Coordinates of C-alpha atoms and ligand atoms in Angstrom, one line a residue:
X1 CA 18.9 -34.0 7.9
X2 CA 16.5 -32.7 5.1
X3 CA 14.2 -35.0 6.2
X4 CA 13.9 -34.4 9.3
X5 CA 14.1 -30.4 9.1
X6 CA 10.8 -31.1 6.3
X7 CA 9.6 -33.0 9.0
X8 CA 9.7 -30.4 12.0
X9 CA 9.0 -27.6 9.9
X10 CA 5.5 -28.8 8.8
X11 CA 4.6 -30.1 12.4
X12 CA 5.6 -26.5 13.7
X13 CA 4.1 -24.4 10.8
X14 CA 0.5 -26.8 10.9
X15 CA 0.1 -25.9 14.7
X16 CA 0.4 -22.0 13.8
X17 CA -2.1 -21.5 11.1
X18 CA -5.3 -23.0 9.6
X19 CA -5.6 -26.8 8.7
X20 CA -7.0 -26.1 5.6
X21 CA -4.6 -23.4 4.8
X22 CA -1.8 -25.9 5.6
X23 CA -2.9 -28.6 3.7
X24 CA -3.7 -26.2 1.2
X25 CA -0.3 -24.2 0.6
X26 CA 2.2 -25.4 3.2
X27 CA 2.0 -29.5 3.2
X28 CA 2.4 -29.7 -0.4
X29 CA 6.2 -28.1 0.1
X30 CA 9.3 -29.9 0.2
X31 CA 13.0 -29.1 1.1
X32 CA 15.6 -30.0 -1.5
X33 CA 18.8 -29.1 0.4
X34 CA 20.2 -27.0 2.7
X35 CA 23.7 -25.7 1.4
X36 CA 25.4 -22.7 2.7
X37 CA 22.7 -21.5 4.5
X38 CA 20.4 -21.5 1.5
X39 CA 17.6 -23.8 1.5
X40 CA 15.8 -24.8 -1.6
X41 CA 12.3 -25.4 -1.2
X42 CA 10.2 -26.9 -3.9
X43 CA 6.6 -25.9 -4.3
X44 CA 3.8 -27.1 -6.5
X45 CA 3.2 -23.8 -8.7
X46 CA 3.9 -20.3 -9.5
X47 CA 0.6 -19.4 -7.0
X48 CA 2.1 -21.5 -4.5
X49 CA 4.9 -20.1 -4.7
X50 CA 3.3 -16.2 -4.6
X51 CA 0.6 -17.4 -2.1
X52 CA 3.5 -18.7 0.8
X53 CA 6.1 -15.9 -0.2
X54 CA 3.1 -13.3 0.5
X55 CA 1.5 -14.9 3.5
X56 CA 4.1 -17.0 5.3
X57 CA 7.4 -15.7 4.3
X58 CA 8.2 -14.1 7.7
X59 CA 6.9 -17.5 9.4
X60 CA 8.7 -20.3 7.0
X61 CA 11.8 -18.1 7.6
X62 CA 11.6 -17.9 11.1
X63 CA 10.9 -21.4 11.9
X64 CA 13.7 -22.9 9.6
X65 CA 15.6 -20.4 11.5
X66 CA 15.4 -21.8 14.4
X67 CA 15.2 -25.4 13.5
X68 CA 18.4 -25.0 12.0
X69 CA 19.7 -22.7 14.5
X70 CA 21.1 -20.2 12.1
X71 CA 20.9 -16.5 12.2
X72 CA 21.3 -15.7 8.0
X73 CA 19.2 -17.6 5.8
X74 CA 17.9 -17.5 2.4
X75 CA 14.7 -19.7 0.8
X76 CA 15.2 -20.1 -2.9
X77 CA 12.1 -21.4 -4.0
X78 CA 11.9 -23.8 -6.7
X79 CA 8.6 -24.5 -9.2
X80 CA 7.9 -27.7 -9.7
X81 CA 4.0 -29.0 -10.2
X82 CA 4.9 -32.7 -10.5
X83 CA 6.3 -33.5 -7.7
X84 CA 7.7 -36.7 -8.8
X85 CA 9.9 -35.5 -11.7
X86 CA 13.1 -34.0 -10.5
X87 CA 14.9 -33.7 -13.6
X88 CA 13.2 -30.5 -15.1
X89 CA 13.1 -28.1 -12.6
X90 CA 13.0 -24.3 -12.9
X91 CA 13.7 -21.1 -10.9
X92 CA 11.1 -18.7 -10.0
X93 CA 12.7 -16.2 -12.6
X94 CA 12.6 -18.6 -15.3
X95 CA 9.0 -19.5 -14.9
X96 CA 6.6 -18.2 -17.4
X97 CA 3.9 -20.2 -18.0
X98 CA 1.4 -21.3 -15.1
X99 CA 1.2 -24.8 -14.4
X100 CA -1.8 -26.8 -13.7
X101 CA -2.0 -28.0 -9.7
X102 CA -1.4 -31.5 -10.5
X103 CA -0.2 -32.9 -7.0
X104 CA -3.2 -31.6 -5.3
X105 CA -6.1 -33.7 -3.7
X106 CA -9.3 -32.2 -4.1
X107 CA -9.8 -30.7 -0.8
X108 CA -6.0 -28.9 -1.2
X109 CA -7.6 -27.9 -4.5
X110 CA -11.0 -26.3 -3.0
X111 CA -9.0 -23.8 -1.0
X112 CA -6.5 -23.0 -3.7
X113 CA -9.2 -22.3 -5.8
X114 CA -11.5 -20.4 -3.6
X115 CA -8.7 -18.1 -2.5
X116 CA -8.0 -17.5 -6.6
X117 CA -11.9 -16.3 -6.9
X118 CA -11.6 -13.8 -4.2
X119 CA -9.0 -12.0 -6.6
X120 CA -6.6 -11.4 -3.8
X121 CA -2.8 -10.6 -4.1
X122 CA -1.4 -12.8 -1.2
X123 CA 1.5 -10.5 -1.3
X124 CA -0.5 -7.9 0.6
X125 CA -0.5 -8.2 4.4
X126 CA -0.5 -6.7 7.5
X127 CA 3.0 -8.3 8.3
X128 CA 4.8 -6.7 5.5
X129 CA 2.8 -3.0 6.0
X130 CA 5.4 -0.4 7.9
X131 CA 3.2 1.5 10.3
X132 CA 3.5 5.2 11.4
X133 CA 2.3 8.6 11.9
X134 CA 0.6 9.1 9.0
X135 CA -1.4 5.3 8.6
X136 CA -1.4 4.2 12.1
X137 CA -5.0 4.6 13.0
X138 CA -6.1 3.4 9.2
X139 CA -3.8 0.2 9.8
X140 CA -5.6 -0.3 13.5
X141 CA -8.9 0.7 11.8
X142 CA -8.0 -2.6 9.3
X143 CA -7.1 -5.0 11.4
X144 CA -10.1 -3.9 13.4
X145 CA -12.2 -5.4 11.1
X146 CA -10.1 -8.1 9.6
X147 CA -10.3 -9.8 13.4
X148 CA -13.7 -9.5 13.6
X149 CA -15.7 -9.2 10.4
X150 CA -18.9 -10.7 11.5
X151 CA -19.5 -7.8 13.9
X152 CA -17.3 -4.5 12.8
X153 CA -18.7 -1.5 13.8
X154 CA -16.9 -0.1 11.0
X155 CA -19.0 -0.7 7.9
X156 CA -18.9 0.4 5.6
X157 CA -14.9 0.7 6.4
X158 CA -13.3 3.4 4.0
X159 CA -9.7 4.2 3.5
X160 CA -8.7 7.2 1.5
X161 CA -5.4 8.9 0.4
X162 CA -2.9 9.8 -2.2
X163 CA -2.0 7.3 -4.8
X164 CA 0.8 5.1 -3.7
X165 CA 0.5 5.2 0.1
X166 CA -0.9 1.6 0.7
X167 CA -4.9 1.4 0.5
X168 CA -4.9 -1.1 -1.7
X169 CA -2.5 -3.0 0.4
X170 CA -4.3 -2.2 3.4
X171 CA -8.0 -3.6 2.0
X172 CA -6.5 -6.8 0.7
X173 CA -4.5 -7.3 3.7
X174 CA -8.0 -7.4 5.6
X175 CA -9.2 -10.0 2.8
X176 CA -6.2 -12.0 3.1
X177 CA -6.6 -12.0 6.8
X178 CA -10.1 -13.3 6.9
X179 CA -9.4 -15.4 4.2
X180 CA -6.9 -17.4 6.2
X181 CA -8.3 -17.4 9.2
X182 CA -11.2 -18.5 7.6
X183 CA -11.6 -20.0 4.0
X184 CA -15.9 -20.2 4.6
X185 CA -16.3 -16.5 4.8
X186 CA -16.3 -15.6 0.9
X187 CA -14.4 -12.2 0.6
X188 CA -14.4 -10.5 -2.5
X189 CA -12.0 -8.1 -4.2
X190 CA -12.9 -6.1 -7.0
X191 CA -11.6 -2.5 -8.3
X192 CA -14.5 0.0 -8.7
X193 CA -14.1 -0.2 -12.2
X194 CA -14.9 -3.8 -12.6
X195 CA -17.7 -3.5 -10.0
X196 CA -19.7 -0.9 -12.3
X197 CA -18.7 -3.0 -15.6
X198 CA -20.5 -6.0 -13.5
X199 CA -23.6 -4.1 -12.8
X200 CA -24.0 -2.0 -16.1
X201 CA -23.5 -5.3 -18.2
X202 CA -26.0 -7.4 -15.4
X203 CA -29.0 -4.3 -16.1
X204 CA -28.1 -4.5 -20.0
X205 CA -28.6 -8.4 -19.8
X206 CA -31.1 -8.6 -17.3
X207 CA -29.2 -10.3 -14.8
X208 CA -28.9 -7.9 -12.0
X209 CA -30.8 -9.9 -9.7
X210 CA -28.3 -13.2 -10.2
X211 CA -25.5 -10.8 -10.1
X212 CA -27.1 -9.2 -6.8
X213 CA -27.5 -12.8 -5.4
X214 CA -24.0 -13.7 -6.1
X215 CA -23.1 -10.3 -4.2
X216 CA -25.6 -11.2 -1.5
X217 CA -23.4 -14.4 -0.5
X218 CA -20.5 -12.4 -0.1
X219 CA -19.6 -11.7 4.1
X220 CA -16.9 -9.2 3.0
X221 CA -16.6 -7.0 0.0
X222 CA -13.5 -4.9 -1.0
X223 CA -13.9 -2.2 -3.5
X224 CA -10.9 -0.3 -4.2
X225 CA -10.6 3.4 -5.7
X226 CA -14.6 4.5 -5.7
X227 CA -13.6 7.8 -6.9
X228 CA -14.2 6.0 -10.3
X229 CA -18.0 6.1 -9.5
X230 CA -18.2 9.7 -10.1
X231 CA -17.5 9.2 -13.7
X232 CA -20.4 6.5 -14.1
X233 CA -23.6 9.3 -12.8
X234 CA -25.9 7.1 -15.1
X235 CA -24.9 4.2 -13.0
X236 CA -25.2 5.8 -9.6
X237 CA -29.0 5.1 -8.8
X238 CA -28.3 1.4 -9.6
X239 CA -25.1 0.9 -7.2
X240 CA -27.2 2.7 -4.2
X241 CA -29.3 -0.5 -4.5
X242 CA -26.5 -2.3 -4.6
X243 CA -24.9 -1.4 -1.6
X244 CA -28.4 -1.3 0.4
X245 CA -29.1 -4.6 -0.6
X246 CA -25.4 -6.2 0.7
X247 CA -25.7 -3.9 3.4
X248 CA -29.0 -5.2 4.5
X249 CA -27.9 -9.1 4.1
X250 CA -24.6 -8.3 6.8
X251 CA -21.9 -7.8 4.2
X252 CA -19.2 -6.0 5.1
X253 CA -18.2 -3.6 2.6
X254 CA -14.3 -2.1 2.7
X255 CA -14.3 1.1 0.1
X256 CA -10.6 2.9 -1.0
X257 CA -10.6 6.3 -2.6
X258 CA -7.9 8.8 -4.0
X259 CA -10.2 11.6 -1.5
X260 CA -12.7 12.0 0.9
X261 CA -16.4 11.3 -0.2
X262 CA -17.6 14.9 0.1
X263 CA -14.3 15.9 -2.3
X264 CA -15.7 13.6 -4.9
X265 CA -17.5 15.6 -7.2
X266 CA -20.4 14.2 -9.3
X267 CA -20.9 11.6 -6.6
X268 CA -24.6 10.7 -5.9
X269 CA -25.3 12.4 -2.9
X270 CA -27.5 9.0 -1.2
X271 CA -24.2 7.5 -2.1
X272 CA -22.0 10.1 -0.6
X273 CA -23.9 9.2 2.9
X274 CA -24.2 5.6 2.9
X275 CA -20.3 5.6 1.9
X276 CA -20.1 7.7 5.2
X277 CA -22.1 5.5 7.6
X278 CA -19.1 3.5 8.7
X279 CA -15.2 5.1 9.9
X280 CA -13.8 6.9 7.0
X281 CA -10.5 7.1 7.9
X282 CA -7.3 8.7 5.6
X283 CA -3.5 7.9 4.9
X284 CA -1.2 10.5 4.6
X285 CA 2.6 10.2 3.7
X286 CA 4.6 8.6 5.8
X287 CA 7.5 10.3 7.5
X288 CA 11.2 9.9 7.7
X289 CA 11.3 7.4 10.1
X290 CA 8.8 5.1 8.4
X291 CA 10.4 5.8 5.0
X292 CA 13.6 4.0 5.9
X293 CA 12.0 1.3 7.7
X294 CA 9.7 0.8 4.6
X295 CA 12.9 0.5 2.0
X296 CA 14.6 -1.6 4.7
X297 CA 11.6 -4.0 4.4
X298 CA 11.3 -3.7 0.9
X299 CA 15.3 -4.7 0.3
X300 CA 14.6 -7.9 2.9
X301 CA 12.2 -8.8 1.2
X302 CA 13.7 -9.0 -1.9
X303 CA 16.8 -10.7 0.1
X304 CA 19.2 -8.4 0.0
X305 CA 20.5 -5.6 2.6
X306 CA 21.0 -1.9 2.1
X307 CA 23.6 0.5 4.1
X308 CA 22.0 2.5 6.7
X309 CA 23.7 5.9 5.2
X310 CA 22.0 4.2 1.7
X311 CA 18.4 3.6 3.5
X312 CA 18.5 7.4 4.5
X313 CA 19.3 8.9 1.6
X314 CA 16.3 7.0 0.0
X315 CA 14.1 8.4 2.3
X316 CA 15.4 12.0 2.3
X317 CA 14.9 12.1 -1.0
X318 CA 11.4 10.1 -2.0
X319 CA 9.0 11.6 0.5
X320 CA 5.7 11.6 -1.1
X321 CA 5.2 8.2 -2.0
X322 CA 5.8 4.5 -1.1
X323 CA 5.6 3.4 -4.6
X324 CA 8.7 5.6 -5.5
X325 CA 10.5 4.0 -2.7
X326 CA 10.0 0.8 -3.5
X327 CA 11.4 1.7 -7.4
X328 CA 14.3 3.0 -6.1
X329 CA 14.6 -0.2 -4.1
X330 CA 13.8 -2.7 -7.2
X331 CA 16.8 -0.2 -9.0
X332 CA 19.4 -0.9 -6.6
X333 CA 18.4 -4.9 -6.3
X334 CA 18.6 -4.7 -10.0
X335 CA 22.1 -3.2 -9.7
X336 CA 23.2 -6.0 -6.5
X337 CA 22.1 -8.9 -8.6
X338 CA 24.2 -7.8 -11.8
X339 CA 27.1 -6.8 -10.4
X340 CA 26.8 -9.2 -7.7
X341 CA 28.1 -6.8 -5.1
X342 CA 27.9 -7.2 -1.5
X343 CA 27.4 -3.8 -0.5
X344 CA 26.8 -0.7 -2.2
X345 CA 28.3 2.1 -0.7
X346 CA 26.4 5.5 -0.9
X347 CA 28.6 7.0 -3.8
X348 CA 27.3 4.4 -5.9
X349 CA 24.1 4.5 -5.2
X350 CA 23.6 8.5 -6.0
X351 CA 25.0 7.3 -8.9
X352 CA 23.0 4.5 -9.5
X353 CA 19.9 6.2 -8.3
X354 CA 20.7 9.7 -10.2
X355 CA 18.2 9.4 -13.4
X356 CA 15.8 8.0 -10.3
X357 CA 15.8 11.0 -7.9
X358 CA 16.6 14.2 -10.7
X359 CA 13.9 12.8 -12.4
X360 CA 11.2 12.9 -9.4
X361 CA 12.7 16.8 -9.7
X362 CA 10.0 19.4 -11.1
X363 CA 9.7 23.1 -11.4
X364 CA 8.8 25.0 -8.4
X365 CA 5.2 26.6 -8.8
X366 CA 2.8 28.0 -5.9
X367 CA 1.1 24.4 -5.9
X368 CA 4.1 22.8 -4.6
X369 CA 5.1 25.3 -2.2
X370 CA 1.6 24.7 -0.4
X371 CA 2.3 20.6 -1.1
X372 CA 5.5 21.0 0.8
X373 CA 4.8 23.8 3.4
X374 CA 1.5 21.7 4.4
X375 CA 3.2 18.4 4.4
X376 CA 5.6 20.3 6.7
X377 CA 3.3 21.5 9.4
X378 CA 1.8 18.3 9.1
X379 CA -1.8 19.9 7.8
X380 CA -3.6 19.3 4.9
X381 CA -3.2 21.5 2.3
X382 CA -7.0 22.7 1.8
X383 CA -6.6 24.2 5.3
X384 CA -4.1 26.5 3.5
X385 CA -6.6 28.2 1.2
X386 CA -9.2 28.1 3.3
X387 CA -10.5 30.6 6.4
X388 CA -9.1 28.5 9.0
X389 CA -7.5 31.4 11.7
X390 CA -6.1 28.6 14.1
X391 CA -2.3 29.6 14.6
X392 CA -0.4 26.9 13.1
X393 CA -2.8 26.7 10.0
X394 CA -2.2 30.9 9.5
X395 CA 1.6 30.3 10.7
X396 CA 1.7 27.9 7.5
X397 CA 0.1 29.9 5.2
X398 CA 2.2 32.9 5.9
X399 CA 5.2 30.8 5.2
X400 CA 3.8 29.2 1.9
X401 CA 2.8 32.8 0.9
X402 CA 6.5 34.2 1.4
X403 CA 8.0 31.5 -0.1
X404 CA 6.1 31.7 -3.0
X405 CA 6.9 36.0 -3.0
X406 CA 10.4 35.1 -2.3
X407 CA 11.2 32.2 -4.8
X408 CA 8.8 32.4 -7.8
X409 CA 8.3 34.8 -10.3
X410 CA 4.6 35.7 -9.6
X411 CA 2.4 38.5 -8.5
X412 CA 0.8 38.7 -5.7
X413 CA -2.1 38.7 -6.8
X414 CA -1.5 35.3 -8.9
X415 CA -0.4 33.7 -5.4
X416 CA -3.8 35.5 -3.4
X417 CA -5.7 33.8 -5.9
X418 CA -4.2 30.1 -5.5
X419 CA -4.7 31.1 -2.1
X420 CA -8.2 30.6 -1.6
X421 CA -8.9 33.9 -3.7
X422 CA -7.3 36.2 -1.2
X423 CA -6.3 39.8 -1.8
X424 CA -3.1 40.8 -2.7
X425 CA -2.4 42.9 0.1
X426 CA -3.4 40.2 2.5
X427 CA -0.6 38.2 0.9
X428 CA 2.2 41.3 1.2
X429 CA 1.0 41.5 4.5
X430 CA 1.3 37.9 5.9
X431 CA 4.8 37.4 4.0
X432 CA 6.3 40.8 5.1
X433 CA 5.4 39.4 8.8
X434 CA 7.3 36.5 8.3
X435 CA 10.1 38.4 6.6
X436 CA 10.3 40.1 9.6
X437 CA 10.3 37.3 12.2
X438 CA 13.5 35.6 10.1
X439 CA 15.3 39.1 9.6
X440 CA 14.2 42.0 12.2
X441 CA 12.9 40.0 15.4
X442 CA 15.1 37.0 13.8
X443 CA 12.8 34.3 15.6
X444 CA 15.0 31.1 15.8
X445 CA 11.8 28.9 15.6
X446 CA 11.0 30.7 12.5
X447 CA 14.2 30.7 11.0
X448 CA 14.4 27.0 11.5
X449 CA 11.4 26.1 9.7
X450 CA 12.3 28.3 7.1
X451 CA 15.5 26.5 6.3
X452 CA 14.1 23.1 6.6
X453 CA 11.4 23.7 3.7
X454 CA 13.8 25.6 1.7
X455 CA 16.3 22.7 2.1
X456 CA 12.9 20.1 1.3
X457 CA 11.8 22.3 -2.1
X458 CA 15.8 22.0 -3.1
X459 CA 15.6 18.3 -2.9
X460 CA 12.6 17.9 -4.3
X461 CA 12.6 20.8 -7.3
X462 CA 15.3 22.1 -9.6
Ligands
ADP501 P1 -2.5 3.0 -3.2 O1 -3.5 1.9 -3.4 O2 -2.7 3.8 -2.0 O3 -2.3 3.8 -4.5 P2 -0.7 0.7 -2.9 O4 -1.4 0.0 -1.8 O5 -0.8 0.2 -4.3 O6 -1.1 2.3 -2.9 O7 0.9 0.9 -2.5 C1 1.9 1.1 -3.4 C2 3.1 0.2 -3.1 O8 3.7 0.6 -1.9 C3 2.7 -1.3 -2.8 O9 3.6 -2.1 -3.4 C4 2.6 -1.4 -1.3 O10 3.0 -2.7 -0.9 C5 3.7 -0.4 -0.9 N1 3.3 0.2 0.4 C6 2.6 1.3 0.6 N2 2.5 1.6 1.9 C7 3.3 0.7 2.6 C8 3.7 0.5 3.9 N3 3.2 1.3 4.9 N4 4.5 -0.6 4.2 C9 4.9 -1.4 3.2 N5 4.6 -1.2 1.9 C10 3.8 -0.2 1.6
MG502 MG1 -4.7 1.4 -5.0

């Protein structure tokens, strides 16, 4: 039966995805049992073992699935780099060291180690990336030019946001993508930080022309978090040639940053523009709806499930970032894996999750109000303190502005100046308007939004 299972597996798993890849990651597997609807599944080496979870999780999973006709199933996979000695195996959690390849022919070995010089995380792809409202057109924008990197419209490609919201996730999804469906196109990976280390040490040396060759052979290039550039102004002239020169030789170049290139301050302004030639596109938070789905992911992929009344209460209460959600995830997995328990029921995860959430919890200044009152309206929170007059923009800022009369212990001149440097009496003016809406004309729209941020800055501030 184990046999045989190995044996339809690989011949359904080889006609989805590359030859190469196959031979590379997949062929070298093996099924060691299949007991209470756990199967074991031995593979070469701890990058194996990342590689497949990362890239063919969903698929392995799936296709055993079926084969085996069986709705719940789990994979435990086992380390092993000699395939011939069973007697000392180890658990993924137990493995420390990395192994040599040993069991690999040379081919197997070319693509293993091609994929480990792109410096790509294999657990990064478009599979396992929740899309909504505020990434969808970034995600589209991605696998826009993952599919067809040869001829993107999109160069460069750059992807910016707050931290934790998936652009690095994003970018090396797009080099994982390329990378498997084609190990010949070199993709590189690199954070910005490395990059300018590369070039400053090539000009010291007097290698920047090898070190611009090497680049030149690239087809795509990834460069996560360019704000960094700013820092290096010495450095700036030299990277302009840089990018000109991989431009000019068809590489695609995929750029992440923490803001948009004109809010980078002390970036070189020839850079500024080249950076802008492509799509720039940004990723804002994701809302309720993609929250949940995100820590329901997040628990499946760590193989266990959460309540649905659980999931929510996650979500309703980490809203800015996807990192956070996936701590308080890793916290209650921690938790299920101790104590073994099957389920955990909501009361038990506020308490479980208590030092999580309080601690997210900060004082309420005028800079949060605007964070939450922007995020509300769904604007960006610049628009707040600048002259923008459209009416959901000043609808916004007259709520910010009240809230901030109302709840903080601040002049109003203090708030017009983190307003954009308004007056004061433009401030008493826009919050006695609202005042009015909620209690003279009392506005049911109005009052609504009111108590929906007021209930968000409890949650999120103490
Ligand atoms: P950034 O580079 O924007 O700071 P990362 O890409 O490092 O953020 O994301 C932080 C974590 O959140 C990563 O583990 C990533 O997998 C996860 N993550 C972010 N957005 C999503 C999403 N939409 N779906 C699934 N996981 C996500
Ligand atoms: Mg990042």
């Amino acid at each position: 039966m184990i046999e045989t299972t190995e044996k339809k597996f690989k011949e359904i798993v080889s006609s989805t995805i590359k030859k190469t890849t196959y031979d590379a990651f997949i062929e070298p597997t093996r099924i060691l049992s299949i007991e209470n609807d756990i199967i074991k599944l031995q593979v070469p080496s701890k990058f194996h073992y990342e590689y497949i979870k990362g890239q063919f999780r969903k698929l392995i999973l799936e296709t055993l699935k079926n084969i085996l006709e069986k709705e719940d199933l789990k994979i435990d996979f086992v380390i092993e780099p000699q395939p011939e000695s069973f007697d000392k195996k180890e658990t993924v959690d137990d493995y420390i060291l990395e192994k040599p390849i040993l069991s690999l022919s040379s081919d197997k070995k070319n693509t293993v180690e091609s994929y480990s010089k792109t410096e790509l995380l294999p657990k990064y792809t478009f599979e396992n990336f929740v899309t909504g409202d505020g990434n969808e057109i970034a995600f589209a924008s991605a696998q826009q030019v993952a599919f067809s990197p040869k001829n993107t419209p999109y160069n460069p490609l750059l992807i910016y946001g707050g931290v934790g919201l998936g652009k690095t996730h994003l970018v090396q999804a797009i080099g994982n993508h390329v990378f498997n469906e084609n190990p010949n196109i070199k993709v590189l990976y690199i954070s910005s930080d490395k990059f300018v280390y590369n070039i400053v040490n090539a000009i010291k040396n007097k290698t920047i022309d090898a070190y611009k060759d090497e680049l030149r052979k690239m087809n795509v290039i990834i460069i996560d978090d360019i704000q960094f550039f700013a820092r290096r102004e010495k450095s700036q002239e030299e990277l302009f040639h840089v990018f000109n020169h991989i431009y000019l030789n068809q590489g695609v170049i995929i750029l992440t940053s923490d803001f948009h290139p004109r809010e980078i301050h002390n970036l070189d302004e020839r850079l500024r523009s080249r950076f802008s030639m492509g799509l720039i596109c940004d990723i804002r938070p994701p809302d309720l709806e993609t929250r949940a789905a995100i820590v329901q992911l997040k628990a499946e992929e760590l193989g266990f499930r959460i309540d649905k009344d659980v999931v929510m209460y996650i979500a309703n209460n980490i809203n800015t970032n996807v990192r956070e959600l996936e701590g308080a995830v890793k916290k209650l997995h921690m938790h299920h894996s101790i104590f073994a328990d099957q389920t955990i029921e909501l009361s038990k995860a506020k308490d479980i999750l208590k030092g999580f959430i309080t601690a997210k919890k900060s004082a309420l200044n005028i800079d949060k109000v605007q964070d939450i009152v922007a995020e509300y309206f769904n604007i960006k929170k610049d628009l707040l303190l600048q002259k923008n007059r459209t009416q959901q923009v000043a609808d916004a800022r007259g709520m910010a502005m009240y809230i901030c009369t109302e709840r903080l212990n601040v002049t109003t001149q203090s708030i017009g100046a983190h307003f954009g440097g308004r007056n004061h009496s433009t401030v008493s003016h826009a919050s006695k308007k609202i005042h009015d809406k909620i209690f003279v004309e009392k506005n049911s729209e109005v009052i609504r939004q009111y108590e929906e941020i007021i209930t968000k800055i409890n949650l999120l501030t103490h």
